[in-house]
CSV table of C-alpha atoms in Angstrom, one decimal:
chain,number,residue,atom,x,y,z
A,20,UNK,CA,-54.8,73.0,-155.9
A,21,UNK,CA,-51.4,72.8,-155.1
A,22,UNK,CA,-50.0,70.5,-157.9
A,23,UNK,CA,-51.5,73.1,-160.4
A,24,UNK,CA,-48.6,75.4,-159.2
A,25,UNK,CA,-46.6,72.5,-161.6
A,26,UNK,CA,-49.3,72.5,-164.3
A,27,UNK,CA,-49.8,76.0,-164.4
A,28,UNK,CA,-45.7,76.4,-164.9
A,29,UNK,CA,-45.4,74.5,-167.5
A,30,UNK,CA,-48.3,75.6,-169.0
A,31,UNK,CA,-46.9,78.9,-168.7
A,32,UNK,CA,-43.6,78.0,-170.2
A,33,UNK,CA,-45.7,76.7,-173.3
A,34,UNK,CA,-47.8,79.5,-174.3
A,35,UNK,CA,-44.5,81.9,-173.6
A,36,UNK,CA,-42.3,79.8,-175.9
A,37,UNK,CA,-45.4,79.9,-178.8
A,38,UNK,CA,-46.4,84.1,-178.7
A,39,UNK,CA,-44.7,85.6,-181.6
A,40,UNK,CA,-41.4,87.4,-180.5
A,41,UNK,CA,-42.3,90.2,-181.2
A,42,UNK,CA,-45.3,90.7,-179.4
A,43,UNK,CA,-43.3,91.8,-175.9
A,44,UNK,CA,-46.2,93.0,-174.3
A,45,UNK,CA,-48.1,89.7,-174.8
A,46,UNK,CA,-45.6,87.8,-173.5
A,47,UNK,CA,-45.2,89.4,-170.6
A,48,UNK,CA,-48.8,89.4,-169.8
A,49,UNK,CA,-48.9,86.0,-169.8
A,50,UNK,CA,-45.5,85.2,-167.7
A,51,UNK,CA,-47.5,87.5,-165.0
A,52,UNK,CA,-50.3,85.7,-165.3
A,53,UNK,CA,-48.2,82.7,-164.9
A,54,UNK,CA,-46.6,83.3,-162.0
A,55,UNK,CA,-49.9,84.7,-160.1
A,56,UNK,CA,-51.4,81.9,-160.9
A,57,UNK,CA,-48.9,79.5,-159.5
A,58,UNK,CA,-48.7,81.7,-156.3
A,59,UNK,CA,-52.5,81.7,-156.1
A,60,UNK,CA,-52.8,77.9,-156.2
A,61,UNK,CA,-50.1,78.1,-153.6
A,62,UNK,CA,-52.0,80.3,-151.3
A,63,UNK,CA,-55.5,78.4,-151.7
A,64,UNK,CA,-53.4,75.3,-151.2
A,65,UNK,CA,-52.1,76.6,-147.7
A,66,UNK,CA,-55.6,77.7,-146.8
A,67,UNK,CA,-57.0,73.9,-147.6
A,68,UNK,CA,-54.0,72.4,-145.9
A,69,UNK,CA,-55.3,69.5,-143.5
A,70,UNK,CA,-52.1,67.2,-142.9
A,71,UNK,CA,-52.3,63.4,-141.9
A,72,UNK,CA,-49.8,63.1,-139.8
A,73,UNK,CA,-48.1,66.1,-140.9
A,74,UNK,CA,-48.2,65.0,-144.1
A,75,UNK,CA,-51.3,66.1,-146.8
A,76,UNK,CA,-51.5,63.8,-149.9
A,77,UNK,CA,-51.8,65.6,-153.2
A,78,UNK,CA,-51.6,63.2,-156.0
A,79,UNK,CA,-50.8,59.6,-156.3
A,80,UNK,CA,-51.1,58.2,-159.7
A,81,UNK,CA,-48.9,54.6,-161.1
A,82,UNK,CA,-46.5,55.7,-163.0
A,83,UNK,CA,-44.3,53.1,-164.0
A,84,UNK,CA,-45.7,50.2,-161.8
A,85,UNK,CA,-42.9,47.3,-163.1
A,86,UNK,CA,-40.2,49.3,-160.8
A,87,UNK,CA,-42.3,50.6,-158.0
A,88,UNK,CA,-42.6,54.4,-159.5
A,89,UNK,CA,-45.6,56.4,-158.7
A,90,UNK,CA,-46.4,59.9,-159.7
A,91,UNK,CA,-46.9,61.3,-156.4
A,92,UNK,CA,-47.1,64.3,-154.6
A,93,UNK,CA,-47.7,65.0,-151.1
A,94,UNK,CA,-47.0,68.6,-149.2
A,95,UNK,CA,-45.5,69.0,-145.5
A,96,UNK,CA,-45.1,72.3,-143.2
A,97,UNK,CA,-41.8,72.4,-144.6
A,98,UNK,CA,-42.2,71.9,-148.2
A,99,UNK,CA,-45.9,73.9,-148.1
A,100,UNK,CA,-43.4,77.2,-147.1
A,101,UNK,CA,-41.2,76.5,-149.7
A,102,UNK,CA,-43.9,76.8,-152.3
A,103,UNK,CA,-45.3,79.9,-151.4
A,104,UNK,CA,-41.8,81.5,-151.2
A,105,UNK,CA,-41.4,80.0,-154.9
A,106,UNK,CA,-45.0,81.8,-156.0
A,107,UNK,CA,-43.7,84.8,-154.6
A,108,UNK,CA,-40.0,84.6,-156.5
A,109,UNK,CA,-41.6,83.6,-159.6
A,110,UNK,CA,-44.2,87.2,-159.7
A,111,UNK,CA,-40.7,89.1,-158.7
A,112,UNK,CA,-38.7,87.5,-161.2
A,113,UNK,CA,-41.0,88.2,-163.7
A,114,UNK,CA,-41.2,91.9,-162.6
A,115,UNK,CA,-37.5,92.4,-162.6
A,116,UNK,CA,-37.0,90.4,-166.2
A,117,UNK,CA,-39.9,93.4,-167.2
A,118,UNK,CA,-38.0,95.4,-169.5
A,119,UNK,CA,-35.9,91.9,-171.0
A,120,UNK,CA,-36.4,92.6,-174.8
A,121,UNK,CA,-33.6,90.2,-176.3
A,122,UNK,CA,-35.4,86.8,-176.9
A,123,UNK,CA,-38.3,87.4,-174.2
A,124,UNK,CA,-40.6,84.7,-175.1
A,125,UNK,CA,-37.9,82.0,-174.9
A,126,UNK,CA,-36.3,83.7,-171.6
A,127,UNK,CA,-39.6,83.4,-170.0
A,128,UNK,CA,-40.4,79.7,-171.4
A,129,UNK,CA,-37.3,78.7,-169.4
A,130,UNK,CA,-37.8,80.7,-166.2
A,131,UNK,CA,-41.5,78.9,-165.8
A,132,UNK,CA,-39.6,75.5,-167.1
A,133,UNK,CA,-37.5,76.2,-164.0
A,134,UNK,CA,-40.0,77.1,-161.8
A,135,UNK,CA,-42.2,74.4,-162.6
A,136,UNK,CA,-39.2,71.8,-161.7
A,137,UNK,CA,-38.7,73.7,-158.3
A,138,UNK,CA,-42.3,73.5,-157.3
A,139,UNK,CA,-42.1,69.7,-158.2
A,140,UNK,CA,-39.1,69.2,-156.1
A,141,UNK,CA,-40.9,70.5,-153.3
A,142,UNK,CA,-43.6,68.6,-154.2
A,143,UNK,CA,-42.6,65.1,-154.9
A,144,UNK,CA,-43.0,62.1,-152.5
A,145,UNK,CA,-41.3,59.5,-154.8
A,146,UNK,CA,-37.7,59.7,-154.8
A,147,UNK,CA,-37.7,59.1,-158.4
A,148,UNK,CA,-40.0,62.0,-159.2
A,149,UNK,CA,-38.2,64.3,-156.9
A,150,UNK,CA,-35.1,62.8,-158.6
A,151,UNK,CA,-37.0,63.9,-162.4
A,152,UNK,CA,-38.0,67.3,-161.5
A,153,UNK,CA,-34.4,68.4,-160.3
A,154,UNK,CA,-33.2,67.0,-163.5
A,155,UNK,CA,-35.7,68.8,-165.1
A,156,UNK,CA,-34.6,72.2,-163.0
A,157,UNK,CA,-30.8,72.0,-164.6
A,158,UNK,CA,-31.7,72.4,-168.1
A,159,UNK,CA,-33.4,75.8,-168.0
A,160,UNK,CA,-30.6,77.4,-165.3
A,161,UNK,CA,-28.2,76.4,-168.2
A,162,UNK,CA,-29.7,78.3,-171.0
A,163,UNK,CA,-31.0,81.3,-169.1
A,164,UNK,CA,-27.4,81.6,-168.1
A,165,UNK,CA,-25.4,80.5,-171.9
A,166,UNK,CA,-27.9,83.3,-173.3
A,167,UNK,CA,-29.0,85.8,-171.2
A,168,UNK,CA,-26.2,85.9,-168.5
A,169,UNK,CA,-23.1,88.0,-168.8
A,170,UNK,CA,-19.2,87.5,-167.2
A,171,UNK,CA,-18.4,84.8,-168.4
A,172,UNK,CA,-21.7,83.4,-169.0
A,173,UNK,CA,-20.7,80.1,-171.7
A,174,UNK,CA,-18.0,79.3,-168.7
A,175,UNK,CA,-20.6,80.1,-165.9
A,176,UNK,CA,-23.4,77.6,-167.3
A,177,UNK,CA,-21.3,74.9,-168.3
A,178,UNK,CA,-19.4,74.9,-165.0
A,179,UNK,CA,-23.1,75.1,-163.3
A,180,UNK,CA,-24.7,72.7,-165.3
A,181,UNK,CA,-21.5,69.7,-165.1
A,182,UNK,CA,-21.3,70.2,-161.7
A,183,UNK,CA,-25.0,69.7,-161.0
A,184,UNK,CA,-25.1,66.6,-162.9
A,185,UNK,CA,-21.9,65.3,-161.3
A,186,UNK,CA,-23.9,65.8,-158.2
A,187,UNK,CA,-27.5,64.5,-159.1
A,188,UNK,CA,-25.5,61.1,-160.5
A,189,UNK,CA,-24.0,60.5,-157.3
A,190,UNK,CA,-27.6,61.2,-155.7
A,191,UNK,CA,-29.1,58.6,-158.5
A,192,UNK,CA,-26.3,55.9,-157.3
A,193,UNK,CA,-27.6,56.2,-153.7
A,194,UNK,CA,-31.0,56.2,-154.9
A,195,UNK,CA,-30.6,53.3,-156.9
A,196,UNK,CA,-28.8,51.8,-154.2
A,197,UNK,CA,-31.7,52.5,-151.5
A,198,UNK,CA,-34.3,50.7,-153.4
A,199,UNK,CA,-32.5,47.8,-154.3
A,200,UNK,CA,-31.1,47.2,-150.4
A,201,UNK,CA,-34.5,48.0,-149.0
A,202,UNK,CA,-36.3,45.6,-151.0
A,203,UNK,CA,-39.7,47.4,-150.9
A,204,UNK,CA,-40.3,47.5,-154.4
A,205,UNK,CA,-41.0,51.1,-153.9
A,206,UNK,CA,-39.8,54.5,-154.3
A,207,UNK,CA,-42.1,56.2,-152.3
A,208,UNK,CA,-39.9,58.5,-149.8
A,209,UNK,CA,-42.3,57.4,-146.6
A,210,UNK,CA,-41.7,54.2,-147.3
A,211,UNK,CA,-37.8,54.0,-147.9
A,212,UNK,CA,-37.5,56.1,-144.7
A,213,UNK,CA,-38.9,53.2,-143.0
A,214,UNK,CA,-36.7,50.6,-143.8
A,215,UNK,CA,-33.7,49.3,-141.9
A,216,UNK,CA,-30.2,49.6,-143.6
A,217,UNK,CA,-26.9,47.8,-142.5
A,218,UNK,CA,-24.3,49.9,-141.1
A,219,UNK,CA,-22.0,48.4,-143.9
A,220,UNK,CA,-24.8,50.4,-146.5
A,221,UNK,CA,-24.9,53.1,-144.6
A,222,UNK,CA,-20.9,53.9,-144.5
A,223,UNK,CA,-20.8,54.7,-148.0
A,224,UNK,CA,-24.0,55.0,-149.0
A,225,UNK,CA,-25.1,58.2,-146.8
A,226,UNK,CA,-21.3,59.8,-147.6
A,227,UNK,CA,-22.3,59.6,-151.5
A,228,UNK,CA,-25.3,61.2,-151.6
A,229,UNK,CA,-24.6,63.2,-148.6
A,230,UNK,CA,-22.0,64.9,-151.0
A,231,UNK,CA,-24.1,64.9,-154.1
A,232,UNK,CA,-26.4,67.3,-152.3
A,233,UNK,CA,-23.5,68.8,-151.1
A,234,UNK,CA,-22.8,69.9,-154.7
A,235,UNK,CA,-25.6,70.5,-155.7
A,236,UNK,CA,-26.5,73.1,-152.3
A,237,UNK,CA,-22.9,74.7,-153.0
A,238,UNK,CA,-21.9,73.7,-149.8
A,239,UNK,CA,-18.0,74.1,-149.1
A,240,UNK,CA,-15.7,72.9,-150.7
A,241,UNK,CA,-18.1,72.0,-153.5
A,242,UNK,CA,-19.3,75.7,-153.8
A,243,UNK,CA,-17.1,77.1,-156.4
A,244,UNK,CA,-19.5,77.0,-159.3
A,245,UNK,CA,-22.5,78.8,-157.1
A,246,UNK,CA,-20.7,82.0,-157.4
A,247,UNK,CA,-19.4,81.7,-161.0
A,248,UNK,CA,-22.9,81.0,-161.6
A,249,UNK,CA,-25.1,83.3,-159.8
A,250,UNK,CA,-22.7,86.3,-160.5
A,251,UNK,CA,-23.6,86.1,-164.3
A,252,UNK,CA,-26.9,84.3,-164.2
A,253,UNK,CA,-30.1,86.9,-164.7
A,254,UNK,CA,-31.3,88.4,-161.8
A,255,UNK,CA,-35.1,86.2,-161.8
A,256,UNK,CA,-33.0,82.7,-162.3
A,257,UNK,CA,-30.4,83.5,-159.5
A,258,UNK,CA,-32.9,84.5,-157.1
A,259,UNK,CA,-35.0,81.6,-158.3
A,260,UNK,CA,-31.8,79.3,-157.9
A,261,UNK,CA,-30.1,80.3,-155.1
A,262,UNK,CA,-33.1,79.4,-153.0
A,263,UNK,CA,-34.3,76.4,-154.2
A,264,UNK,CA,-30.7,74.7,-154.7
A,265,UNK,CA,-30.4,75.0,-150.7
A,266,UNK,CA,-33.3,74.6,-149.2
A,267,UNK,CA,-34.7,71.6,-151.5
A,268,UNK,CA,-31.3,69.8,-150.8
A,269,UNK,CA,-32.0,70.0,-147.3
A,270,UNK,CA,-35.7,69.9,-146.8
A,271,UNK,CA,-35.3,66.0,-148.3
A,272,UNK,CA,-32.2,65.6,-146.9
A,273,UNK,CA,-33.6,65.4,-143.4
């Protein structure tokens, strides 16, 4: 159940971006159905929970077997929170974005495009993946922000979106560089965890994506763009945002 919370998303987003614009009322029926439906798959998800050694496969699919890729998803205690707190910002975003007339089906196409990267960040267990999914995050926060955002709001997404991509390449260098030290063939995130790195990797390996997720979390002094961003993003996406930029950073960070 829980990888329909991804399905369901961008689903969502779909049907959204294709009801005419001006049928509001439409729209907004089927964002709130979109978002209940995520956060219901959540909750039968945490009631089926049954962990292997704390950790409770969901999918795992080859994806792109020549490099090792798999689409996979597998839920924690940690990560299992985190999507049921996502469910439940995604209903309240769309109840405050209620009475959004300029553009709604397109507003709401993004906000589930969001969502459905956020609940496959907390989702993924191949580095890659997790490493597609927050990718796939950025581009939504930028035009929710660029067109529905005010102060500033061209400035505010631009800063947003370079800084997050400054931060996820210096996170895809130390990816990169993982699975080429370790050798496994693999970027499954169990797996890599396993393996033994030098202390020679390690000095400036951990410091470069220790500070990409820096970024990325708006940790100090890589913050500034957090509040230009959030102080003119829409109320749903910087609720949304806030939350999963921190707490996804450091969920896989430990």
């Amino acid at each position: 159940m829980l990888a329909w919370t991804i399905y369901i998303s961008f689903a969502g987003a779909l049907l959204c971006l294709l009801t005419p614009r001006t049928n509001l009322r439409g729209t907004r029926a089927v964002a709130l159905a979109t978002a209940l439906g995520g956060l219901f798959c959540a909750l039968a998800g945490a009631a089926q929970f049954k962990p292997v050694n704390g950790l409770e496969v969901v999918a795992n699919v080859r994806w792109i077997p020549a490099l090792g890729i798999n689409y996979s998803l597998a839920v924690d205690g940690i990560s299992l929170t985190l999507l049921l707190l996502t469910g439940i910002a995604a209903v309240a975003g769309v109840l405050f974005s209620w009475n959004i007339e300029h553009r709604t089906n397109e507003f709401f196409a993004f906000f589930f495009a969001l969502i459905g990267g956020v609940y496959g960040v907390f989702l993924s267990a191949d580095l890659f993946l997790l490493f597609v999914f927050y990718e796939i995050a950025i581009v939504p926060k930028y035009f929710l922000i660029a067109i529905w955002g005010s102060m500033r709001r061209d400035y505010a997404a631009m800063k947003l979106a370079l800084y997050s991509f400054i931060g996820s390449g210096m996170v895809l260098i130390g990816m990169l560089a993982a699975y080429a030290v370790s050798g496994a063939g693999t970027f499954d995130l169990q797996t890599l965890a396993q393996q033994s790195y030098t202390p020679e990797f390690q000095r400036w390996a951990f410091p470069l994506v220790f500070v990409g997720f820096a970024i990325l979390a708006g940790m100090w002094p890589f913050h500034t763009w957090a509040p230009t961003g959030h102080s003119a993003a829409p109320t749903a996406a910087s609720m949304l945002d806030r939350k999963s930029t921190r707490l996804n950073s450091s969920h896989r960070c430990i």
